[in-house]
Amino acid sequence: MPRKKPFSVKQKKKQLQDKRERKRGLQDGLRSSSNSRSGSRERREEQTDTSDGESVTHHIRRLNQQPSQGLGPRGYDPNRYRLHFERDSREEVERRKRAAREQVLQPVSAEVLELDIQEVYQPGSVLDFPRRPPWSYEMSKEQLMSQEERSFQEYLGKIHGSYTSEKLSYFEHNLETWRQLWRVLEMSDIVLLITDIRHPVVNFPPALYEYVTGELGLALVLVLNKVDLAPPALVVAWKHYFHQHYPQLHIVLFTSFPRDPRTPQDPSSVLKKSRRRGRGWTRALGPEQLLRACEAITTGKVDLSSWREKIARDVAGATWGNGSGEEEEEEDGPAVLVEQQTDSAMEPTGPTREHYKDGVVTIGCVGFPNVGKSSLINGLVGRKVVSVSRTPGHTRYFQTYFLTPSVKLCDCPGLIFPSLLPRQLQVLAGIYPIAQIQEPYTSVGYLASRIPVQALLHLRHPESEDPSAEHPWCAWDICEAWAEKRGYKTAKAARNDVYRAANSLLRLAVDGRLSLCFHPPGYSEQKGTWESHPDTMELVVLQGRVGPAGDEEEEEEEELSSSCEEEGEEDRDADEEGEGDEDTPTSAPGSSLAARNPYALLGEDEC
C-alpha cells in the first residue's frame, strides 16, 4: 500500500470549501434555469472573455466572504455583493515586500500633498463607470440581464486593454453592485455624492458628475463629510476648488460628530476608544445646509416644512451625556420606515419617470466605501437607524428610509470607480479592507513619508541601542518598532508581529488618529489667505456653536491596553471590525501634526 502524502489543515479546509461550492452549484443548477441570475453569474466567472481575449475575472479577488448554507428561501445569496478587486500577482507582492525592507523613507514636500482631479481620473478617457445599456419593455428579464453582463464585460475589457495593472487603482468588478447604483440613480430626485474631506478628489469621479447633471438632468449635491478631521482653512479651500471646477454642484459641509476647533483636545486621549453617550447623532453639523440646498433645488415643488420642523426639534432637544443613551434614543422620536431593496435593483424601470412623485422627494446617497454615507443618514435622522462599520463593503444593498413623510433617503452601497490613484493611498482612504491586505507595509511607508509617524508615536529604531541616535527608517522598521512598543508577538516564536503592527497603523490612519489630509492645487502658496478667509472664520464659529464644549461632552473612554490579549477590535488581524462608527473624530482639527505632537503627554506604556 503506498504511503499517504502529508495533508495539512489548510489543504483540508480548502478541500471542504471546494466540496461545498460544487454541491451548492449543483443545487443551483437543478432549481434554476440556465438564464437565472445566479447561474449566469457563475458562468460569467468561469467563462468570461474580454476584448483582448484574456479572462479578466480569473484575476479577481473576492473579499468579505460571508458564511452561508446555500441560498435562502427567496434565493438570496449573502455573497452576491462582495467586493471584487483585481488580484495582485505574487511577484508584485514580493517586490513590494522587498521595497518595504530596503527603501529608505524620505519626507516629501507640501506640494506632493496637492492632488489635481485631472491627474487622478483623466476625464474623457476610458476611466468611466459602467452604464445600464438601452432596453425596452419588449425585452424579457433574461435578455436584459444578458445584455447588461455583455456590456459590463466590454467595459472591463476597454479599461484593462488601455492601462496596465500597475497604473490602475482598485475598482469594483462586481456587476451586482453596479446594478445597485443604477437603481439608486434611477429612483432619485436629488443625488448626494458623499466624500471624505481628507481626500475629496479621491472620492469624486467626474464621470458621475457629467452623467447625473448631463444625461439624467438631476441636481448633484457634494457633501464634504468628516469636516472635524481637517483644519477649517483646508475645508474652505476644497469647497472653493469644487465650486470653481464644477459650477453646477451644490456643496454642503457635514459631520456627524462636530468638535469645537477652538477647544484644545487632551493629547492623552488620542489613542483611546471613545463611546458616545446620550443623543450624539442629533448634534450633526450640516442638516440645515442640506435642507437649504434641497429647498433651492425643489423650488417649492415639495413641501419640506416637516423636515425643517424636525431639525428644529432635534436642535432644541439635543443634549449630551443625559440619560442612559441608547434607551432614550429608542424612545424619542417617531419610528423610521425602513425598506430593504434587494432584487428590485435589477427590475426594469421606465426610461423617464415622474419627479417628486406623490409629493415625496427621494434623495440618493452614493459614494465610495468608508466616506460616511450611513453615518450621514444617522445624523439626519437624529439616531442610529443604519448599521455602520469601518469595513468597506458593509452596506451590501441599498435601503430606503423616510426621514419625514415628504423626504425619503436612499442608502447605496459604496462603489470604487476606476482611477490612476496609487493603491497605497486607496488603502489609507479605507477603500480596501485592511484585514485582508496581502502586503500592508508599503502603505505604511506611504503614510510615514507624508507625516512623521515615528516621531508622533515615539518609536525607537529596532537596530538602535542609543535612543538619541538617528538611523534611516524604512517601512519595515516602523512596523517592527510599533510591534515592539505595543507588544505584538507571533504565537510560536514570539517574534515581533510586523503584519499585525502594520494593520494597526493603517487603522489609526483610516480612523483619523494619524490624520493625513491632501490639499487642492496651490494650497501651499495660499495657505495664509485661506486661514484668514471669512468662510474659515464662519466655519470655526459654526463648529463651536454646534459641537459640545469642554465639560459638556461625556464620553466613555477605554484606553487601549499595551498587551496583545486585551486589544479591541481595531487591532485584530482578522476581519472582525464589527459595527463601529466609521467617522468618529479622534484628532483635533486645525492642528498641524508636524507643529504639535499630540502624543507628547503619553508615557511609554500608554501608546
C-alpha atoms as one frame of an Amber mdcrd trajectory, in Angstrom:
protein
   0.000   0.000   0.000   1.540   3.357  -0.995   2.372   5.752   1.787  -0.062
   8.631   2.195   1.170  12.120   1.481   1.056  14.691   4.307  -2.198  16.649
   4.263  -2.201  19.985   6.082  -5.142  21.637   7.799  -5.134  24.348   5.138
  -5.463  21.788   2.389  -8.294  20.039   4.230 -10.124  23.327   4.691  -9.707
  24.135   1.013 -10.976  20.678   0.088 -14.122  21.140   2.181 -14.731  24.591
   0.718 -14.439  23.236  -2.828 -16.816  20.417  -1.976 -19.410  22.827  -0.617
 -19.057  25.062  -3.662 -19.590  22.109  -6.009 -22.607  20.956  -4.050 -24.087
  24.448  -3.965 -23.518  24.877  -7.675 -25.254  21.577  -8.388 -28.266  22.573
  -6.315 -28.460  25.944  -8.053 -28.357  24.268 -11.438 -31.195  21.887 -10.559
 -33.606  24.536  -9.318 -32.721  27.461 -11.567 -32.894  27.775 -15.286 -29.882
  28.367 -17.485 -30.785  32.054 -17.734 -31.098  32.672 -13.985 -29.095  35.393
 -12.312 -27.078  33.048 -10.088 -26.348  30.652 -12.935 -25.296  33.402 -15.296
 -23.042  34.870 -12.627 -21.260  31.543 -12.142 -20.854  31.075 -15.892 -19.527
  34.580 -16.211 -16.897  33.912 -13.556 -15.777  30.722 -15.303 -16.158  31.661
 -18.971 -15.545  35.365 -19.391 -13.806  36.706 -22.480 -12.720  40.304 -22.891
 -11.938  42.264 -25.994  -8.287  41.259 -25.900  -9.119  37.581 -25.483  -7.966
  37.311 -21.868 -10.178  36.422 -18.942 -10.482  39.317 -16.531 -12.387  37.508
 -13.819  -9.658  34.877 -13.456  -7.545  37.631 -11.845 -10.238  38.915  -9.498
 -10.041  38.596  -5.734 -13.390  38.372  -3.939 -13.384  39.895  -0.460 -15.669
  39.802   2.591 -16.735  36.179   2.307 -19.897  35.589   4.352 -20.787  32.173
   5.785 -23.832  30.679   4.104 -25.691  27.399   3.985 -26.753  27.693   0.374
 -29.320  30.109  -0.977 -32.152  31.273   1.235 -35.860  30.632   0.671 -36.063
  33.577  -1.711 -32.843  32.778  -3.497 -30.795  35.408  -1.607 -27.033  34.874
  -1.740 -25.165  36.663   1.103 -22.014  36.806  -1.052 -23.762  38.342  -4.016
 -22.479  41.847  -3.308 -18.932  41.001  -2.229 -16.142  43.367  -3.175 -14.426
  42.236  -6.376 -10.970  43.740  -6.896  -8.155  42.874  -9.227  -5.762  40.420
  -7.629  -2.155  41.467  -7.087   0.266  38.989  -8.582   2.581  37.066  -6.290
   5.604  38.676  -7.940   4.178  42.158  -7.298   3.515  41.375  -3.648   7.056
  40.059  -3.156   8.509  43.103  -4.909   6.635  45.429  -2.550   7.821  43.496
   0.483  11.436  43.840  -0.627  10.917  47.560  -1.238   9.446  47.959   2.254
  12.603  46.429   3.720  15.155  48.214   1.544  13.759  51.614   0.540  14.707
  54.394   2.951  11.826  56.744   3.686  12.300  60.412   2.839   9.827  63.134
   3.859   8.002  64.672   0.914   7.348  68.347   0.345   3.993  70.036   0.913
   3.452  70.298  -2.848   3.320  66.494  -3.120   0.201  66.506  -0.920  -1.652
  68.578  -3.533  -3.991  66.451  -5.672  -5.397  67.523  -9.019  -8.512  65.732
 -10.185  -7.345  65.839 -13.812  -4.373  63.608 -12.971  -6.425  61.164 -10.927
  -9.357  60.429 -13.243  -8.327  61.838 -16.640 -11.820  62.988 -17.736 -12.713
  61.893 -21.248 -10.684  58.662 -21.082 -11.959  55.100 -20.661 -11.826  55.583
 -16.873 -15.591  55.821 -16.770 -18.205  53.837 -14.913 -20.498  51.198 -16.479
 -23.845  52.473 -17.727 -27.020  50.463 -17.979 -27.401  49.608 -21.702 -30.557
  50.701 -23.584 -33.575  48.467 -23.133 -37.274  48.279 -23.961 -40.363  46.741
 -22.395 -40.424  44.106 -25.147 -37.250  42.550 -23.711 -37.528  39.705 -21.234
 -35.751  39.816 -17.902 -33.252  37.190 -19.063 -32.463  39.168 -22.208 -31.922
  42.322 -20.177 -29.618  40.551 -17.716 -27.583  39.011 -20.534 -27.252  42.360
 -22.285 -26.064  44.046 -19.082 -23.457  41.353 -18.468 -22.161  41.612 -22.026
 -21.944  45.414 -21.803 -20.147  45.199 -18.460 -17.517  42.818 -19.819 -16.893
  45.152 -22.746 -16.435  47.975 -20.228 -13.855  45.959 -18.267 -12.081  44.949
 -21.460 -11.614  48.577 -22.562 -10.111  49.604 -19.219  -7.739  46.660 -18.887
  -6.787  46.992 -22.550  -5.822  50.664 -22.144  -3.982  50.573 -18.799  -1.685
  48.088 -17.140  -2.427  46.697 -13.711   0.460  48.700 -12.219  -1.172  52.005
 -13.232  -4.788  51.164 -12.406  -6.237  51.564  -8.960  -8.517  49.086  -7.277
 -12.065  49.360  -8.625 -15.251  47.356  -8.421 -15.544  44.353 -10.751 -18.884
  43.103  -9.394 -21.781  43.846 -11.738 -24.330  43.191  -8.994 -23.053  46.174
  -7.011 -23.091  48.472 -10.047 -26.721  47.488 -10.586 -27.444  48.906  -7.143
 -26.019  52.251  -8.259 -28.113  52.204 -11.434 -31.286  51.654  -9.447 -30.479
  54.384  -6.918 -29.779  56.920  -9.669 -32.995  55.982 -11.479 -35.225  56.399
  -8.438 -33.563  59.579  -7.050 -34.735  63.154  -7.497 -31.591  64.568  -5.855
 -28.239  62.786  -5.700 -25.868  63.268  -2.768 -22.239  62.433  -3.516 -20.528
  61.983  -0.149 -16.755  62.497   0.040 -14.153  62.435   2.794 -12.743  65.923
   3.380  -9.246  64.479   3.935  -9.085  63.421   0.270 -12.245  64.567  -1.567
 -10.641  64.267  -5.015 -10.234  60.531  -4.414 -13.999  60.186  -3.882 -15.210
  62.497  -6.679 -15.395  60.794 -10.111 -16.027  63.454 -12.798 -17.763  60.848
 -14.992 -20.524  60.502 -12.393 -20.902  64.293 -12.222 -21.295  64.548 -16.004
 -23.767  61.662 -16.096 -26.002  62.905 -13.266 -26.072  66.581 -14.248 -25.987
  65.981 -18.014 -27.718  62.779 -19.136 -30.062  62.399 -16.159 -30.625  66.137
 -15.646 -30.625  65.774 -11.853 -29.191  68.039  -9.196 -25.966  66.817  -7.598
 -25.122  67.817  -4.035 -21.488  67.321  -3.000 -21.229  66.559   0.717 -17.796
  67.225   2.190 -18.077  64.863   5.147 -15.959  64.476   8.301 -15.000  68.159
   8.365 -13.997  67.703  12.018 -10.918  65.755  10.844  -9.405  68.602   8.783
  -8.375  72.197   9.510 -11.175  74.683   8.727  -8.933  76.532   6.232  -8.425
  73.328   4.243 -12.182  72.638   4.262 -12.896  76.068   2.786 -10.134  75.669
   0.194 -11.629  72.385  -1.044 -15.088  73.935  -1.147 -13.905  76.766  -3.390
 -11.934  74.330  -5.554 -15.030  72.307  -6.419 -17.129  75.446  -6.903 -14.594
  76.702  -9.417 -14.270  73.495 -11.450 -17.854  72.203 -11.198 -20.241  75.160
 -11.077 -23.426  73.047 -11.101 -22.581  71.498  -7.739 -24.397  72.306  -4.531
 -21.788  71.915  -1.772 -22.642  71.062   1.835 -20.258  70.671   4.783 -21.186
  67.842   7.106 -20.003  65.901  10.128 -21.907  63.567  12.395 -19.613  64.316
  15.349 -18.748  68.047  15.437 -15.988  69.404  17.661 -15.130  72.943  18.536
 -11.735  73.586  16.848 -11.011  76.373  19.355 -11.107  73.902  22.237  -7.773
  72.072  22.589  -8.016  68.312  22.806  -6.312  66.382  25.561  -3.382  64.622
  23.869  -3.550  61.757  26.352  -6.918  60.658  24.927  -5.847  60.327  21.305
  -5.218  56.587  21.483  -8.364  55.854  23.447 -11.524  54.322  22.147 -14.467
  56.644  22.720 -18.056  55.635  23.060 -20.701  58.307  22.791 -23.304  58.547
  25.485 -26.569  60.344  25.074 -28.087  61.585  21.840 -24.882  62.286  19.955
 -26.406  61.889  16.488 -28.660  64.908  16.992 -25.654  67.273  17.093 -24.651
  66.651  13.484 -23.288  69.668  11.598 -24.814  70.101   8.146 -28.536  69.104
   8.155 -29.569  72.760   7.975 -27.264  73.383   4.979 -28.562  70.268   3.234
 -32.146  71.374   3.773 -31.424  74.790   2.243 -29.783  73.125  -0.759 -32.805
  70.846  -1.279 -35.174  73.808  -0.968 -33.221  75.647  -3.656 -33.382  72.581
  -5.924 -37.064  71.719  -5.465 -38.154  75.409  -5.706 -41.379  74.812  -3.797
 -42.475  71.666  -5.682 -42.229  69.629  -2.473 -43.342  70.689   0.974 -40.210
  70.433   3.141 -41.680  72.160   6.188 -41.814  68.841   8.070 -38.056  68.466
   7.592 -37.434  71.975   8.930 -39.645  71.254  11.928 -37.721  68.048  12.605
 -34.391  69.887  12.566 -35.795  72.467  14.975 -36.945  69.706  17.339 -33.560
  67.992  17.183 -31.689  71.201  17.923 -33.997  72.093  20.793 -33.851  68.653
  22.364 -30.195  67.829  21.714 -28.409  67.152  24.983 -25.111  65.391  25.580
 -24.491  63.000  28.409 -28.032  62.933  29.821 -29.801  59.667  30.461 -28.744
  56.207  29.554 -28.181  56.890  25.893 -29.495  54.023  23.851 -32.780  53.720
  25.743 -33.518  57.393  25.177 -32.696  57.132  21.517 -35.152  54.275  21.079
 -37.961  56.072  22.874 -37.571  59.552  21.404 -38.900  60.488  18.011 -41.211
  58.719  15.612 -40.341  55.403  14.057 -38.424  55.460  10.779 -39.862  53.340
   7.986 -37.078  51.177   6.554 -37.425  49.385   3.234 -34.778  46.890   2.136
 -34.371  46.896  -1.621 -32.619  43.771  -2.864 -33.765  42.241  -6.138 -35.665
  45.386  -7.127 -32.340  46.883  -8.152 -32.426  44.632 -11.191 -36.057  45.252
 -12.118 -36.599  47.454 -15.192 -37.979  50.920 -14.610 -39.215  53.393 -17.126
 -36.698  55.426 -19.130 -38.480  58.560 -17.921 -40.275  58.828 -14.632 -42.212
  61.357 -12.628 -40.133  63.561 -10.356 -41.311  64.225  -6.804 -43.967  61.537
  -7.147 -46.805  61.835  -4.610 -45.138  64.933  -3.163 -42.109  62.976  -1.921
 -38.521  63.909  -2.753 -36.134  60.938  -2.986 -32.542  61.698  -2.029 -29.975
  59.105  -3.102 -26.733  58.833  -1.124 -23.842  57.494  -3.214 -20.086  57.459
  -2.778 -17.016  55.376  -2.073 -16.787  52.982   0.880 -15.928  54.471   4.267
 -16.851  58.071   3.404 -19.693  58.109   5.938 -22.865  57.560   3.896 -24.616
  55.546   6.585 -23.408  57.896   9.326 -24.788  60.841   7.361 -28.217  59.202
   7.292 -27.996  58.560  11.040 -27.055  62.211  11.551 -30.034  63.390   9.511
 -32.465  61.097  11.293 -31.060  62.024  14.708 -30.425  58.489  15.937 -28.899
  55.260  14.687 -31.131  53.644  12.067 -28.395  52.383   9.737 -25.669  49.923
  10.635 -22.207  51.421  10.137 -18.771  49.828  10.081 -15.164  50.610   9.285
 -15.079  47.601   6.972 -15.526  48.585   3.306 -18.489  46.868   1.712 -20.524
  46.744   4.949 -23.625  48.125   3.180 -24.374  45.381   0.662 -27.610  46.573
  -0.931 -29.460  49.831  -0.939 -32.209  50.649   1.548 -34.698  53.488   1.749
 -35.632  55.467   4.859 -38.414  58.014   5.272 -36.881  60.943   7.113 -40.257
  62.704   7.099 -43.470  61.893   5.183 -42.181  64.015   2.278 -38.437  63.148
   2.369 -37.099  59.699   1.514 -33.420  58.801   1.856 -31.778  56.020  -0.152
 -28.501  54.481   1.062 -26.416  52.929  -1.727 -23.526  50.500  -1.221 -20.082
  52.021  -1.594 -18.600  51.794  -5.077 -14.989  52.244  -6.180 -14.606  53.921
  -9.556 -11.549  53.258 -11.751  -8.751  55.823 -11.495  -4.978  56.204 -11.582
  -4.544  56.618  -7.826  -1.748  54.744  -6.046  -3.188  51.696  -4.385  -1.395
  52.609  -1.158  -3.453  55.804  -0.995  -6.645  53.823  -1.528  -5.757  51.616
   1.429  -5.182  54.683   3.632  -8.529  56.061   2.446 -10.289  52.972   3.819
 -11.371  51.642   0.420  -9.721  48.222   0.797 -10.466  46.001   3.849  -7.342
  46.325   5.957  -7.637  42.869   7.481  -7.419  41.302   4.012  -4.447  43.229
   2.637  -1.717  40.901   1.449   1.076  43.452   1.780   0.376  46.426   4.100
   3.967  47.627   4.546   4.233  49.914   1.510   1.024  51.669   2.603   2.671
  52.333   5.975   5.708  53.715   4.130   3.428  55.935   2.010   1.932  57.311
   5.230   5.253  57.726   7.046   6.790  59.712   4.191   3.950  62.258   4.446
   3.531  62.585   8.223   6.221  61.913  10.870   4.791  58.659  12.215   7.927
  57.576  14.061   8.193  60.927  15.857   4.480  61.107  16.718   4.424  57.618
  18.189   7.842  57.919  19.898   9.159  54.899  18.060  12.653  53.603  18.723
  14.573  52.184  15.784  14.837  48.391  16.181  18.587  48.444  15.412  19.362
  51.407  17.652  20.865  50.929  21.088  21.039  54.651  21.761  17.584  56.299
  21.666  19.106  59.670  20.788  20.955  58.300  17.738  19.408  58.832  14.319
  19.031  55.911  11.927  17.426  55.736   8.489  13.919  54.327   8.601  12.169
  52.036   6.173   8.551  50.897   6.281   9.508  47.556   7.802  11.429  49.287
  10.609   8.386  51.367  11.536   6.177  48.278  11.692   8.740  46.392  13.762
   9.194  49.302  16.167   5.425  49.660  16.613   5.109  45.905  17.217   7.815
  46.123  19.874   6.123  49.095  21.524   2.658  47.555  21.507   3.811  44.046
  22.381   2.639  42.366  19.186   4.312  38.941  19.087   3.879  35.876  16.929
   2.340  32.852  18.647   5.120  30.289  18.235   8.481  32.047  18.005   7.441
  35.211  19.926   8.955  37.436  17.228   7.637  40.917  16.546   4.403  40.564
  14.563   5.083  43.215  11.918   1.991  42.311   9.878  -0.304  42.989  12.807
   1.579  46.187  13.604   1.196  47.396  10.015  -2.550  46.739  10.129  -2.775
  48.619  13.423  -1.047  51.676  11.943  -3.311  51.627   8.900  -6.400  51.539
  11.104  -5.119  54.540  13.041  -4.832  56.384   9.725  -8.282  55.354   8.483
  -9.880  56.375  11.794  -8.220  59.800  11.611  -5.938  59.383  14.624  -2.953
  59.665  12.289  -4.530  62.310  10.104  -3.254  62.536   6.529  -5.000  65.342
   4.637  -4.429  66.190   0.980  -4.633  69.699  -0.420  -6.050  71.310  -3.554
  -3.550  72.623  -6.126  -1.853  75.825  -4.979  -2.868  75.455  -1.338   0.697
  75.654  -0.003   1.254  79.068  -1.571  -2.123  80.458  -0.476  -2.386  78.833
   2.940  -2.296  82.168   4.775  -5.083  83.515   2.600  -7.329  80.554   3.325
  -6.656  80.749   7.079  -7.860  84.368   7.145 -10.747  83.793   4.732 -14.178
  84.907   6.047 -15.657  81.472   5.327 -12.991  79.905   7.543 -13.943  82.120
  10.458 -17.619  81.358   9.871 -16.934  77.601   9.894 -14.985  77.861  13.155
 -17.857  79.730  14.788 -20.418  77.263  13.420 -18.500  74.240  14.714 -18.122
  75.911  18.090 -21.843  76.598  18.281 -22.972  73.108  17.233 -20.288  70.974
  18.843 -20.104  70.221  22.551 -17.825  72.397  24.622 -15.366  71.036  27.130
 -17.078  69.600  30.181 -20.480  69.259  28.482 -19.275  66.324  26.429 -19.327
  62.983  28.190 -17.590  60.060  26.596 -16.957  56.624  27.932 -13.314  56.028
  27.198 -11.476  52.764  27.330  -7.732  53.134  26.998  -6.056  50.724  24.625
  -4.021  48.194  26.520  -0.404  47.637  25.626  -0.887  43.869  25.886  -1.970
  41.799  22.932  -4.643  39.851  24.769  -6.879  42.789  25.655  -6.830  44.549
  22.327 -10.034  45.948  20.956 -11.490  45.170  17.569  -9.363  47.743  15.821
  -6.061  45.933  16.356  -7.088  42.425  15.405  -5.733  40.877  12.254  -8.948
  39.030  11.471 -11.705  40.896   9.700 -13.673  41.460  12.877 -14.104  45.212
  12.976 -17.811  44.712  13.634 -20.138  47.632  13.766 -18.332  50.828  14.641
 -18.651  54.455  13.786 -16.786  54.917  10.572 -16.119  58.610  11.009 -15.652
  59.072  14.741 -13.396  62.080  15.315 -10.156  61.310  17.040  -7.783  64.122
  16.156  -8.064  67.810  16.824  -8.923  69.700  13.659  -6.865  72.680  12.760
  -3.745  71.325  14.431  -0.624  70.529  12.467   0.899  67.156  13.195   4.350
  68.448  12.441   3.973  71.535  14.608   2.390  69.956  17.688   2.891  66.392
  18.828  -0.485  65.062  20.051   1.279  62.148  21.728   3.657  64.294  23.800
   1.901  63.579  27.090   1.733  59.837  26.544   4.061  57.660  28.522   5.977
  54.768  27.037   3.372  52.221  28.155   0.361  54.264  27.102   0.995  54.022
  23.363
